[in-house]
XYZ file of C-alpha atoms in Angstrom:
410
model
C -3.927 52.097 87.812
C -4.307 54.271 90.939
C -7.202 53.912 93.369
C -8.379 57.410 92.477
C -8.368 56.819 88.702
C -10.127 53.466 88.962
C -12.918 54.849 91.133
C -13.391 57.886 88.918
C -13.842 55.657 85.872
C -16.395 53.463 87.622
C -18.292 56.476 88.959
C -18.216 58.564 85.767
C -21.975 58.627 85.298
C -22.606 59.575 88.913
C -19.978 62.291 88.773
C -21.533 63.863 85.689
C -24.925 63.980 87.385
C -23.457 65.368 90.592
C -21.447 68.089 88.855
C -24.583 69.226 87.072
C -26.357 69.624 90.404
C -23.584 71.367 92.331
C -23.292 75.109 92.686
C -19.634 75.035 93.761
C -17.501 73.899 96.684
C -18.548 74.689 100.244
C -16.962 77.757 101.753
C -15.096 77.153 105.024
C -17.422 79.501 106.912
C -18.915 78.910 110.381
C -22.508 78.548 109.124
C -24.803 75.824 107.875
C -25.093 76.251 104.104
C -27.908 75.217 101.755
C -27.427 71.833 100.109
C -28.801 70.389 96.882
C -31.202 67.498 97.485
C -30.614 66.162 93.973
C -26.855 65.972 94.509
C -27.235 64.462 97.973
C -29.117 61.465 96.587
C -25.983 60.448 94.623
C -23.588 60.733 97.567
C -22.418 58.327 100.207
C -21.666 58.968 103.869
C -18.094 59.361 105.093
C -16.948 59.624 108.700
C -15.729 63.146 109.467
C -15.048 62.600 113.188
C -14.855 59.564 115.437
C -13.731 58.533 118.913
C -13.495 55.052 120.406
C -16.283 53.932 122.692
C -15.355 52.836 126.212
C -16.785 52.668 129.729
C -17.226 56.059 131.436
C -18.594 55.382 134.906
C -22.274 55.795 135.753
C -24.922 57.641 133.785
C -26.785 60.509 135.466
C -30.491 61.238 135.077
C -31.590 64.644 133.721
C -28.032 65.426 132.598
C -27.182 67.324 129.432
C -23.861 67.330 127.595
C -22.537 69.894 125.115
C -19.795 68.012 123.260
C -17.222 69.838 121.124
C -15.648 67.852 118.264
C -13.411 68.910 115.354
C -14.444 67.561 111.967
C -12.310 66.632 108.952
C -14.197 66.089 105.665
C -16.793 68.589 104.485
C -20.213 67.548 103.318
C -23.974 67.733 103.588
C -26.490 65.584 105.436
C -24.656 65.475 108.766
C -25.483 62.481 110.963
C -24.310 61.573 114.466
C -23.969 58.119 115.996
C -24.916 57.653 119.624
C -23.466 54.678 121.471
C -24.712 52.542 124.353
C -22.041 49.922 123.666
C -21.193 49.411 127.338
C -24.617 50.057 128.858
C -26.516 47.365 130.736
C -29.960 48.841 130.014
C -31.614 50.927 127.263
C -30.460 54.545 126.991
C -33.021 57.219 126.123
C -32.046 60.613 124.737
C -34.983 62.982 124.349
C -33.219 66.001 122.857
C -30.200 66.069 120.518
C -28.914 69.156 118.686
C -25.959 69.966 116.456
C -24.498 73.462 116.089
C -21.252 75.319 115.534
C -19.041 76.625 118.311
C -18.628 80.326 118.832
C -16.561 80.321 122.003
C -16.610 77.935 124.929
C -20.122 76.563 125.336
C -21.661 79.362 123.253
C -22.889 78.541 119.742
C -22.957 80.546 116.529
C -26.350 82.293 116.351
C -28.778 80.344 114.221
C -26.545 77.270 113.899
C -28.116 74.975 116.526
C -30.400 72.462 114.793
C -32.445 69.635 116.280
C -31.550 66.108 115.173
C -34.167 63.398 114.730
C -34.057 59.601 114.694
C -36.382 57.916 112.206
C -38.313 61.173 112.300
C -38.676 61.216 116.097
C -37.125 63.667 118.563
C -36.521 60.916 121.118
C -34.393 57.826 120.611
C -33.877 54.797 122.838
C -30.636 52.911 122.199
C -30.647 49.267 123.395
C -27.846 48.035 125.647
C -24.802 47.213 123.536
C -26.119 49.048 120.471
C -25.675 52.310 118.544
C -28.132 54.603 116.753
C -27.620 56.984 113.817
C -29.568 60.224 113.519
C -31.392 61.282 110.398
C -29.378 63.500 108.007
C -29.429 67.184 108.895
C -30.092 69.561 105.966
C -27.236 71.904 105.087
C -23.494 71.621 104.519
C -20.783 71.408 107.161
C -17.418 72.937 106.129
C -14.198 70.995 106.647
C -12.370 71.584 109.903
C -15.412 72.816 111.830
C -15.812 72.891 115.587
C -19.087 71.005 115.714
C -21.069 70.995 118.951
C -23.453 68.125 119.692
C -25.776 68.778 122.637
C -27.765 65.897 124.107
C -29.998 65.248 127.121
C -30.481 61.957 128.990
C -33.689 62.101 131.081
C -33.311 58.802 132.970
C -29.729 57.643 132.382
C -28.383 55.125 134.904
C -25.927 52.263 135.008
C -22.685 52.104 133.020
C -22.241 55.026 130.613
C -20.520 54.829 127.229
C -18.159 57.437 125.838
C -14.542 58.398 125.286
C -12.573 59.228 128.427
C -9.545 61.249 127.283
C -10.893 63.735 124.766
C -8.112 66.362 125.024
C -11.017 68.730 124.448
C -13.166 70.738 126.843
C -16.877 70.004 126.618
C -19.699 71.165 128.871
C -22.277 69.700 131.277
C -25.443 70.910 132.951
C -28.512 69.574 134.745
C -31.812 69.823 132.914
C -32.470 70.096 129.210
C -30.715 73.185 127.823
C -29.750 71.584 124.510
C -31.760 74.028 122.358
C -30.043 77.076 123.870
C -27.237 78.755 121.940
C -26.134 80.743 124.978
C -23.475 79.383 127.338
C -25.280 80.743 130.412
C -26.540 77.399 131.723
C -23.476 75.369 130.674
C -21.262 76.146 133.639
C -19.625 72.762 134.311
C -17.003 71.126 132.125
C -15.929 67.611 131.176
C -12.823 66.262 129.495
C -14.732 63.323 127.997
C -17.163 62.758 125.137
C -20.366 61.135 126.427
C -22.518 58.781 124.325
C -21.242 60.212 121.007
C -18.788 58.132 118.955
C -19.098 59.154 115.294
C -20.166 61.963 112.951
C -20.603 61.494 109.202
C -21.315 63.714 106.199
C -22.040 63.213 102.498
C -19.099 64.733 100.603
C -19.734 66.520 97.291
C -17.381 64.081 95.508
C -18.719 60.495 95.623
C -15.147 59.172 95.336
C -14.281 60.605 98.770
C -13.200 58.166 101.488
C -11.748 58.190 104.985
C -8.845 56.833 107.015
C -9.312 55.513 110.545
C -6.377 55.650 112.968
C -6.408 52.631 115.292
C -4.092 53.311 118.187
C -3.313 53.995 121.837
C -2.621 57.158 123.883
C -0.222 58.579 121.288
C -3.019 58.502 118.707
C -5.465 59.688 121.383
C -3.310 62.804 121.724
C -1.835 62.568 125.204
C 0.872 65.271 125.661
C -0.575 67.366 122.828
C -2.164 70.710 123.731
C -5.762 70.456 124.932
C -8.426 72.257 122.859
C -6.071 72.997 119.931
C -6.544 69.771 117.895
C -2.875 68.854 117.751
C -3.109 65.080 117.852
C -1.259 63.508 114.930
C -4.540 62.500 113.211
C -5.602 66.185 113.405
C -2.434 67.272 111.631
C -2.993 64.504 109.096
C -6.561 65.716 108.474
C -5.327 69.233 107.750
C -2.778 67.864 105.248
C -5.445 65.789 103.523
C -7.780 68.770 103.115
C -5.103 70.565 101.073
C -3.926 67.523 99.096
C -5.023 66.124 95.736
C -6.421 62.925 97.192
C -9.795 61.251 97.575
C -9.127 60.513 101.255
C -10.518 63.442 103.241
C -12.210 61.987 106.321
C -10.189 61.115 109.436
C -11.449 59.259 112.511
C -9.212 59.060 115.596
C -9.855 55.700 117.257
C -7.067 55.838 119.818
C -7.559 54.789 123.459
C -5.042 55.641 126.144
C -3.320 52.477 127.376
C -4.838 50.323 124.657
C -3.213 47.061 123.598
C -3.420 44.984 120.438
C -3.937 41.657 122.175
C -5.414 42.146 125.653
C -8.397 44.016 127.069
C -7.642 46.543 129.792
C -7.614 50.212 128.880
C -10.502 49.758 126.520
C -11.112 46.577 124.610
C -8.096 45.245 122.736
C -7.640 46.482 119.178
C -8.576 43.009 117.948
C -11.829 43.109 119.915
C -12.921 46.627 118.979
C -11.890 46.590 115.329
C -15.386 45.991 113.957
C -17.189 48.567 116.107
C -14.624 51.372 116.202
C -13.109 51.009 112.731
C -14.822 48.815 110.153
C -18.319 50.066 110.966
C -17.395 53.687 110.224
C -18.983 54.938 106.986
C -16.792 55.501 103.955
C -13.644 53.965 105.443
C -11.028 53.265 102.798
C -7.934 52.741 104.943
C -7.116 51.445 108.416
C -3.982 53.064 109.871
C -2.593 50.692 112.512
C -0.273 52.216 115.134
C -0.334 50.083 118.274
C 1.926 47.748 120.209
C 3.963 49.731 122.713
C 1.535 48.956 125.557
C 1.647 45.234 124.814
C 5.457 45.389 124.949
C 5.881 47.464 128.105
C 3.224 45.596 130.086
C 5.723 42.768 130.836
C 3.080 40.081 130.347
C 5.353 37.882 128.277
C 4.074 39.101 124.911
C 6.581 38.168 122.228
C 7.243 39.676 118.821
C 5.577 36.592 117.310
C 2.452 37.270 119.400
C 2.227 40.881 118.262
C 2.899 39.997 114.643
C 0.075 37.457 114.766
C -2.210 40.210 116.091
C -1.208 42.597 113.303
C -1.823 39.879 110.733
C -5.301 39.197 112.111
C -6.210 42.896 111.976
C -4.937 43.116 108.393
C -6.777 39.943 107.399
C -10.106 41.189 108.750
C -9.680 44.667 107.289
C -8.754 43.244 103.886
C -11.744 40.894 104.017
C -13.902 44.014 104.517
C -12.319 45.595 101.438
C -10.167 48.105 103.349
C -6.538 49.060 102.832
C -4.172 48.704 105.794
C -1.227 50.989 106.537
C 0.909 50.029 109.550
C 3.447 52.114 111.425
C 6.495 51.047 113.363
C 6.360 51.290 117.178
C 8.030 54.418 118.527
C 10.974 54.592 120.969
C 10.325 54.733 124.706
C 13.589 54.333 126.630
C 13.321 56.541 129.727
C 9.718 55.457 130.405
C 9.727 53.536 133.731
C 8.627 50.238 132.138
C 11.320 50.226 129.449
C 13.864 47.383 129.584
C 16.258 45.749 127.097
C 13.997 42.720 126.633
C 11.075 44.907 125.602
C 13.354 46.900 123.325
C 14.368 43.693 121.572
C 10.693 42.870 120.955
C 10.096 46.376 119.595
C 13.013 46.104 117.195
C 11.846 42.713 115.906
C 8.281 43.961 115.433
C 9.514 47.051 113.598
C 11.667 44.942 111.289
C 8.577 42.906 110.401
C 6.492 46.029 109.687
C 9.179 47.529 107.476
C 10.013 44.406 105.489
C 7.125 41.917 105.472
C 5.196 43.408 102.568
C 1.952 42.257 104.224
C 0.445 45.746 104.423
C -0.773 48.036 101.668
C 1.556 50.719 103.000
C 3.800 51.510 105.945
C 4.809 54.538 108.000
C 7.973 54.734 110.071
C 7.102 56.770 113.164
C 10.036 55.126 114.964
C 12.467 56.682 112.482
C 10.766 60.086 112.749
C 10.721 60.197 116.555
C 13.971 58.514 117.627
C 17.184 60.245 118.573
C 20.091 59.730 116.134
C 22.373 59.325 119.167
C 20.288 56.699 121.004
C 17.756 54.975 118.793
C 15.835 53.556 121.746
C 15.069 57.109 122.951
C 12.834 59.810 121.573
C 14.460 62.934 120.187
C 14.214 65.488 123.044
C 12.877 68.176 120.706
C 9.823 65.967 119.992
C 9.403 64.495 123.494
C 6.300 65.458 125.478
C 8.342 64.976 128.669
C 7.688 61.362 129.638
C 9.827 59.776 126.875
C 6.943 57.907 125.254
C 4.385 60.532 124.176
C 5.366 63.102 121.511
C 4.633 66.793 122.051
C 2.847 68.978 119.495
C 5.949 69.145 117.299
C 6.325 65.383 117.473
C 2.671 64.899 116.545
C 3.091 67.148 113.536
C 6.322 65.433 112.479
C 4.524 62.075 112.530
C 1.634 63.356 110.424
C 3.979 65.102 107.998
C 5.833 61.822 107.395
C 2.739 59.913 106.223
C 2.644 59.160 102.496
C -0.756 60.547 101.555
C -0.894 58.608 98.285
C -0.337 55.408 100.285
C -3.628 55.973 102.125
C -5.555 55.353 98.902
C -5.018 51.873 97.463
C -7.001 49.487 95.248
C -9.132 47.002 97.195
């Protein structure tokens, strides 16, 4: 029995009620659309965008951020999660809005809506904590350029966010969050500040999400900025067109991240709960990490990495999630490559392909490598540094993923 069929049987009564309340699928138009309150009560939240939380330097008082993110799953009742995971004091945000991008920092007229938190316009997030907004009325189409604008009146100390967004967002002094014009948003940032997740309530209660846990390749380095060409973006576009219950995609990659050791962000083992398992509606964890552990020359062995993979799978399975793992891609030509590291990579990849310990596998190594030198990336897919794929490489990776394998019985 497939995961889709089993869930549809168990949710038959809910589905019948929901279908009766629906007026039809959301149109992919750049506007907020009316939603049915009766249908919303039968739905569950699913992550439609996510980015790993990390340290971002110091917070600045009276600073506003206009953050552009690209969503995956469609749905009503949009909520955003604000993070103070790395703060050393409470973080207050006194104005938070969500709208739809027109161009640059300008918003679609009439789309900018104030978000509340337990009914209040102001929210204070304790150090180390996160806070979800209240659901916003209306429906967000799939593949939208959502813009979250927020103001921090007294921010100070370590700030939380995502450093390498591969997306231009905007900054200003003073509270201009309610404005739809770009006039006061003259400075830019390549990071997402204080925002780490967006969820919606899909019209189909069987809908779930996949979370990509990875490093700079998953984060999108060497893909084209502002065009959403990371491999999880390509995967999201495939899922929207496919006959599958998995529609949401969260990209939880961090540049330089390792499975076992903190450094560029917390290790995958240490951030699994916050960045992955806490996301709403997650059905599958897609694990694609390990190259940074190998090339760091810290003495990490294949046995060490395999133990890390097993621990991630064990914890994800205990939470009722499926786990799909990908082989580690080729990187000969990168300055840290050496034959010893290549031997570790080959042993790890053999384990991923043959162990049977995951609910599914992907073979990004096979997709990316040159047929003439299997330790090197195919030049046509190489972003130029021999470790990060270009846009074509990102798409080739996403196109190779077995979409049915993202939806298993757990």
